[in-house]
């Protein structure tokens, strides 16, 4: 038996069929260098940016120098269960930024992780801990109410008609037993997680349940608590979903010598998880009006909001948090990707003090999280973003506006090919029209197979030295996520390549799309 040693042979075959099976050997700024057939390095303009991880570009000189310095100094990666002053510095800095951007003084407690999906799961785990403890506290209060009512009955109080109906035997102890059984049965119902249609929050066992795309979610739906999806930009649908999941626990009150039933809201909503700009769902920003209504509805239902800023945060959309630009405040924030400066695997979950449960980090931990190397790089990344009064945020907005204007020009010139252009800052998307009815057999087949965007990426790579990818759940939308340092000549190169792609689609030249 021969062992080939290939990692993910299926994926490799897919990459080869789409012209994406290339090896990148070096990276700098917005340029990746791939190895050519003759061994030479060929520059490629990278508009994927590590799916949003390189807001400062590949191998930023200051981040690279710090990484080399830390490795030479042999800073510990594994010093678990000890003081982590560097992580505390990052947490303090993030609190300052959140206070400035949201107006909420917090504070937020930071729980560190290695990836966005892991940090999302930490947020959901914490929200469930908080929900479970609140439910237990409610049941304990109801037990106290029951004891008070028991004493009142001994002193001559009588049961109301509603209480007698619940008490099958008619006496108080039958009532107390029925009440306890009903409350515990309701409290043991699984929690309700809410997320928006089109959302993407990872592919781990828990986070994949929050990812709307059924292709990646449904094979694993039996492994964790399911999620209820509600359409984005539809406050009425969110309110209706929350109302349907409302549960009550029954307690007892004593008034004027009568023991009666009392309803208490039973905590059942674990959290609503959302992205202020849906990345893998096709680069779709939420509106300020929807954010305002969403905030109100969740506050009334005591449903915590987990704001997933893994791809949209760290200044990518022109402000540190994309959510702050639309007035959305989270009980939890999740940051990752660019937090590591494009080099370190760093992520963090931030939980507001009004929700925080002390001791959570004893229940949730990660071997490589919060180490000196990743948190020192995260701290330097924050310093670079915040330098000169947040000049890089303004730079992201300006560069994004320039690119967006070029994309809108392409859309206007190719309305038969481009369905939409959208996004904010340096998180942009160009949506191609479906080619399922194309006169080209190749385009027709690619479109119906859902890989037209990937084939377009292969064409742009080989014909125009451009690296783009479609978004995962909306594969006709090409993502544009460069660093803040993208230059005017690079923007012109991107425009030229995208125009050539649109011209090819307009002329239905499927053979040229697949030529390598």
Coordinates of N, CA, C and O in Angstrom, one line a residue, residues 166-254:
X166 N -53.9 23.7 39.9 CA -52.6 23.1 39.7 C -52.3 22.0 40.7 O -51.6 21.0 40.3
X167 N -52.9 22.1 41.9 CA -52.7 21.1 42.9 C -53.6 19.9 42.7 O -54.8 20.0 43.1
X168 N -53.1 18.9 42.1 CA -54.0 17.8 41.7 C -54.7 17.2 43.0 O -55.9 16.8 42.9
X169 N -54.0 17.1 44.1 CA -54.6 16.6 45.3 C -55.4 17.6 46.1 O -56.1 17.2 47.1
X170 N -55.3 18.9 45.7 CA -56.0 19.9 46.4 C -55.4 20.5 47.6 O -55.8 21.6 48.1
X171 N -54.3 19.9 48.2 CA -53.6 20.4 49.3 C -52.4 21.2 48.9 O -51.9 21.1 47.7
X172 N -51.8 21.9 49.9 CA -50.6 22.7 49.5 C -49.4 21.9 49.0 O -48.7 22.3 48.1
X173 N -49.1 20.7 49.7 CA -48.0 19.9 49.3 C -48.1 19.4 47.9 O -47.1 19.3 47.1
X174 N -49.3 19.1 47.5 CA -49.6 18.7 46.1 C -49.3 19.9 45.1 O -48.7 19.7 44.1
X175 N -49.7 21.1 45.6 CA -49.4 22.3 44.8 C -47.9 22.5 44.7 O -47.4 22.7 43.6
X176 N -47.2 22.4 45.8 CA -45.7 22.6 45.8 C -45.0 21.6 44.9 O -44.1 21.9 44.2
X177 N -45.4 20.3 45.0 CA -44.8 19.3 44.1 C -45.1 19.5 42.7 O -44.2 19.4 41.8
X178 N -46.3 19.9 42.3 CA -46.6 20.2 40.9 C -45.9 21.4 40.4 O -45.4 21.4 39.2
X179 N -45.8 22.4 41.2 CA -45.1 23.6 40.8 C -43.6 23.3 40.6 O -43.0 23.7 39.6
X180 N -43.0 22.6 41.5 CA -41.5 22.3 41.4 C -41.3 21.4 40.1 O -40.3 21.7 39.4
X181 N -42.1 20.4 39.9 CA -42.0 19.6 38.7 C -42.1 20.4 37.4 O -41.3 20.2 36.5
X182 N -43.1 21.2 37.4 CA -43.3 22.0 36.1 C -42.2 23.0 35.9 O -41.7 23.1 34.8
X183 N -41.7 23.7 36.9 CA -40.6 24.6 36.8 C -39.3 23.9 36.4 O -38.6 24.4 35.5
X184 N -39.0 22.8 37.0 CA -37.8 22.1 36.6 C -37.8 21.6 35.2 O -36.8 21.6 34.5
X185 N -39.0 21.1 34.8 CA -39.1 20.6 33.4 C -38.8 21.8 32.4 O -38.1 21.6 31.4
X186 N -39.4 22.9 32.7 CA -39.2 24.1 31.8 C -37.7 24.5 31.9 O -37.1 24.9 30.8
X187 N -37.1 24.5 33.0 CA -35.7 25.0 33.2 C -34.8 24.1 32.5 O -33.7 24.5 32.1
X188 N -35.2 22.8 32.3 CA -34.3 21.8 31.6 C -34.4 21.8 30.1 O -33.7 21.1 29.4
X189 N -35.3 22.7 29.6 CA -35.4 22.8 28.1 C -34.1 23.4 27.6 O -33.5 24.2 28.3
X190 N -33.7 23.0 26.4 CA -32.4 23.5 25.9 C -32.5 25.0 25.7 O -33.6 25.6 25.4
X191 N -31.4 25.7 25.8 CA -31.4 27.2 25.5 C -31.7 27.5 24.1 O -31.5 26.6 23.2
X192 N -32.1 28.7 23.9 CA -32.4 29.2 22.5 C -31.3 30.1 22.1 O -31.0 31.1 22.7
X193 N -30.6 29.8 21.0 CA -29.6 30.6 20.3 C -30.2 31.3 19.1 O -31.0 30.6 18.4
X194 N -30.0 32.5 18.9 CA -30.5 33.2 17.8 C -29.3 33.8 16.9 O -28.3 34.2 17.5
X195 N -29.5 33.7 15.6 CA -28.5 34.3 14.7 C -29.2 34.8 13.5 O -30.4 34.5 13.2
X196 N -28.5 35.6 12.6 CA -29.2 36.1 11.4 C -28.9 35.2 10.2 O -27.8 34.6 10.1
X197 N -29.9 35.2 9.4 CA -29.7 34.5 8.1 C -28.5 35.1 7.4 O -28.3 36.4 7.4
X198 N -27.7 34.3 6.7 CA -26.5 34.8 6.0 C -25.3 35.0 6.9 O -24.2 35.3 6.4
X199 N -25.4 34.7 8.2 CA -24.3 34.9 9.1 C -23.3 33.8 9.1 O -23.6 32.6 8.7
X200 N -22.1 34.1 9.4 CA -21.0 33.1 9.5 C -20.2 33.3 10.8 O -19.7 34.4 11.0
X201 N -20.1 32.3 11.6 CA -19.5 32.5 12.9 C -18.5 31.4 13.2 O -18.0 31.2 14.4
X202 N -18.1 30.6 12.2 CA -17.1 29.6 12.4 C -17.6 28.2 12.0 O -18.7 28.0 11.7
X203 N -16.7 27.2 12.2 CA -17.0 25.8 11.8 C -16.7 24.8 12.8 O -16.6 23.6 12.6
X204 N -16.4 25.3 14.1 CA -16.3 24.3 15.2 C -17.6 23.7 15.6 O -18.7 24.2 15.1
X205 N -17.6 22.7 16.4 CA -18.8 22.0 16.8 C -19.9 23.0 17.2 O -21.1 22.8 16.8
X206 N -19.6 23.9 18.1 CA -20.6 24.9 18.5 C -20.9 26.0 17.6 O -22.0 26.4 17.2
X207 N -19.8 26.6 17.1 CA -19.9 27.8 16.2 C -20.6 27.5 14.9 O -21.3 28.3 14.3
X208 N -20.4 26.3 14.4 CA -21.0 25.9 13.1 C -22.5 25.9 13.2 O -23.2 26.1 12.2
X209 N -23.1 25.7 14.4 CA -24.5 25.8 14.6 C -25.1 27.2 14.3 O -26.2 27.4 14.0
X210 N -24.2 28.2 14.5 CA -24.6 29.6 14.3 C -24.4 30.1 12.9 O -24.8 31.2 12.6
X211 N -23.7 29.3 12.1 CA -23.4 29.6 10.7 C -24.6 29.2 9.9 O -25.0 28.0 9.9
X212 N -25.1 30.1 9.1 CA -26.4 29.9 8.4 C -26.3 28.9 7.3 O -27.2 28.2 7.0
X213 N -25.2 28.9 6.6 CA -25.0 28.1 5.4 C -25.3 26.6 5.7 O -24.5 26.0 6.4
X214 N -26.4 26.0 5.2 CA -26.7 24.6 5.6 C -25.7 23.6 5.1 O -25.6 22.5 5.7
X215 N -24.9 24.0 4.1 CA -23.9 23.0 3.5 C -22.9 22.7 4.6 O -22.5 21.5 4.8
X216 N -22.5 23.7 5.4 CA -21.4 23.4 6.4 C -22.1 23.1 7.8 O -21.4 22.6 8.6
X217 N -23.3 23.5 8.0 CA -23.9 23.3 9.3 C -24.7 22.0 9.5 O -24.5 21.3 10.5
X218 N -25.5 21.6 8.5 CA -26.4 20.5 8.7 C -25.8 19.2 9.0 O -26.3 18.4 9.7
X219 N -24.6 18.9 8.4 CA -24.0 17.6 8.7 C -23.7 17.4 10.2 O -23.5 16.3 10.7
X220 N -23.6 18.5 10.9 CA -23.2 18.5 12.3 C -24.3 19.0 13.3 O -24.0 19.3 14.4
X221 N -25.5 19.0 12.8 CA -26.6 19.7 13.6 C -26.9 18.9 14.8 O -27.5 19.4 15.8
X222 N -26.6 17.6 14.9 CA -26.9 16.8 16.0 C -25.9 16.9 17.2 O -26.1 16.3 18.2
X223 N -24.8 17.6 16.9 CA -23.7 17.6 17.9 C -23.8 18.7 18.9 O -23.2 18.6 20.0
X224 N -24.7 19.7 18.7 CA -24.7 20.8 19.7 C -26.1 21.4 19.7 O -27.0 21.0 18.8
X225 N -26.3 22.4 20.5 CA -27.6 23.1 20.6 C -27.9 23.7 19.3 O -27.1 24.5 18.7
X226 N -29.1 23.5 18.7 CA -29.4 24.2 17.4 C -29.7 25.6 17.6 O -29.9 26.1 18.7
X227 N -29.6 26.3 16.5 CA -29.8 27.8 16.5 C -31.0 28.1 15.7 O -31.4 27.5 14.7
X228 N -31.7 29.2 16.1 CA -32.9 29.7 15.4 C -32.5 30.9 14.6 O -32.0 31.9 15.1
X229 N -32.6 30.8 13.2 CA -32.2 31.9 12.4 C -33.4 32.8 12.1 O -34.5 32.4 11.8
X230 N -33.1 34.1 12.1 CA -34.1 35.1 11.8 C -33.5 36.0 10.7 O -32.3 36.3 10.6
X231 N -34.4 36.5 9.8 CA -33.9 37.3 8.7 C -33.3 38.6 9.1 O -33.9 39.3 10.0
X232 N -32.2 39.0 8.5 CA -31.6 40.3 8.8 C -32.5 41.4 8.3 O -33.3 41.2 7.4
X233 N -32.4 42.6 9.0 CA -33.1 43.8 8.6 C -34.6 43.6 8.8 O -35.4 44.3 8.1
X234 N -35.1 42.7 9.6 CA -36.5 42.4 9.8 C -36.8 42.4 11.4 O -36.8 41.3 12.0
X235 N -36.9 43.6 12.0 CA -37.1 43.6 13.4 C -38.4 42.8 13.9 O -38.4 42.2 14.9
X236 N -39.4 42.9 13.1 CA -40.7 42.2 13.5 C -40.4 40.7 13.6 O -41.0 40.0 14.4
X237 N -39.6 40.1 12.7 CA -39.3 38.7 12.7 C -38.5 38.3 13.9 O -38.7 37.3 14.6
X238 N -37.6 39.2 14.3 CA -36.8 39.0 15.5 C -37.7 39.0 16.8 O -37.7 38.1 17.6
X239 N -38.6 40.0 16.8 CA -39.5 40.1 18.0 C -40.5 38.9 18.0 O -40.7 38.4 19.1
X240 N -40.9 38.4 16.9 CA -41.8 37.3 16.9 C -41.1 36.0 17.3 O -41.7 35.2 18.1
X241 N -39.9 35.8 16.9 CA -39.1 34.7 17.3 C -38.9 34.7 18.8 O -39.0 33.6 19.5
X242 N -38.5 35.8 19.4 CA -38.3 35.9 20.8 C -39.6 35.7 21.6 O -39.6 35.0 22.6
X243 N -40.7 36.2 21.1 CA -42.0 36.0 21.7 C -42.4 34.5 21.7 O -42.9 34.0 22.7
X244 N -42.1 33.8 20.6 CA -42.4 32.4 20.6 C -41.6 31.5 21.5 O -42.0 30.5 22.0
X245 N -40.4 32.0 21.9 CA -39.5 31.3 22.8 C -39.7 31.7 24.2 O -39.0 31.2 25.1
X246 N -40.6 32.6 24.5 CA -40.8 33.0 25.9 C -41.3 31.9 26.8 O -42.2 31.1 26.4
X247 N -40.7 31.8 27.9 CA -41.1 30.7 28.9 C -41.3 31.4 30.2 O -40.6 32.4 30.6
X248 N -42.2 30.9 31.1 CA -42.4 31.4 32.4 C -42.2 30.3 33.4 O -42.4 29.1 33.1
X249 N -41.8 30.7 34.6 CA -41.8 29.8 35.8 C -42.8 30.3 36.7 O -43.1 31.5 36.8
X250 N -43.5 29.3 37.5 CA -44.6 29.7 38.4 C -44.0 29.8 39.8 O -43.4 28.9 40.3
X251 N -44.4 30.9 40.5 CA -44.1 31.0 41.9 C -45.4 31.2 42.7 O -46.5 31.1 42.1
X252 N -45.3 31.5 43.9 CA -46.4 31.7 44.8 C -46.4 33.0 45.5 O -45.3 33.5 45.9
X253 N -47.5 33.7 45.6 CA -47.6 34.9 46.4 C -48.7 34.7 47.5 O -49.6 33.9 47.3
X254 N -48.6 35.5 48.5 CA -49.6 35.5 49.6 C -50.1 36.9 49.8 O -49.3 37.8 50.0

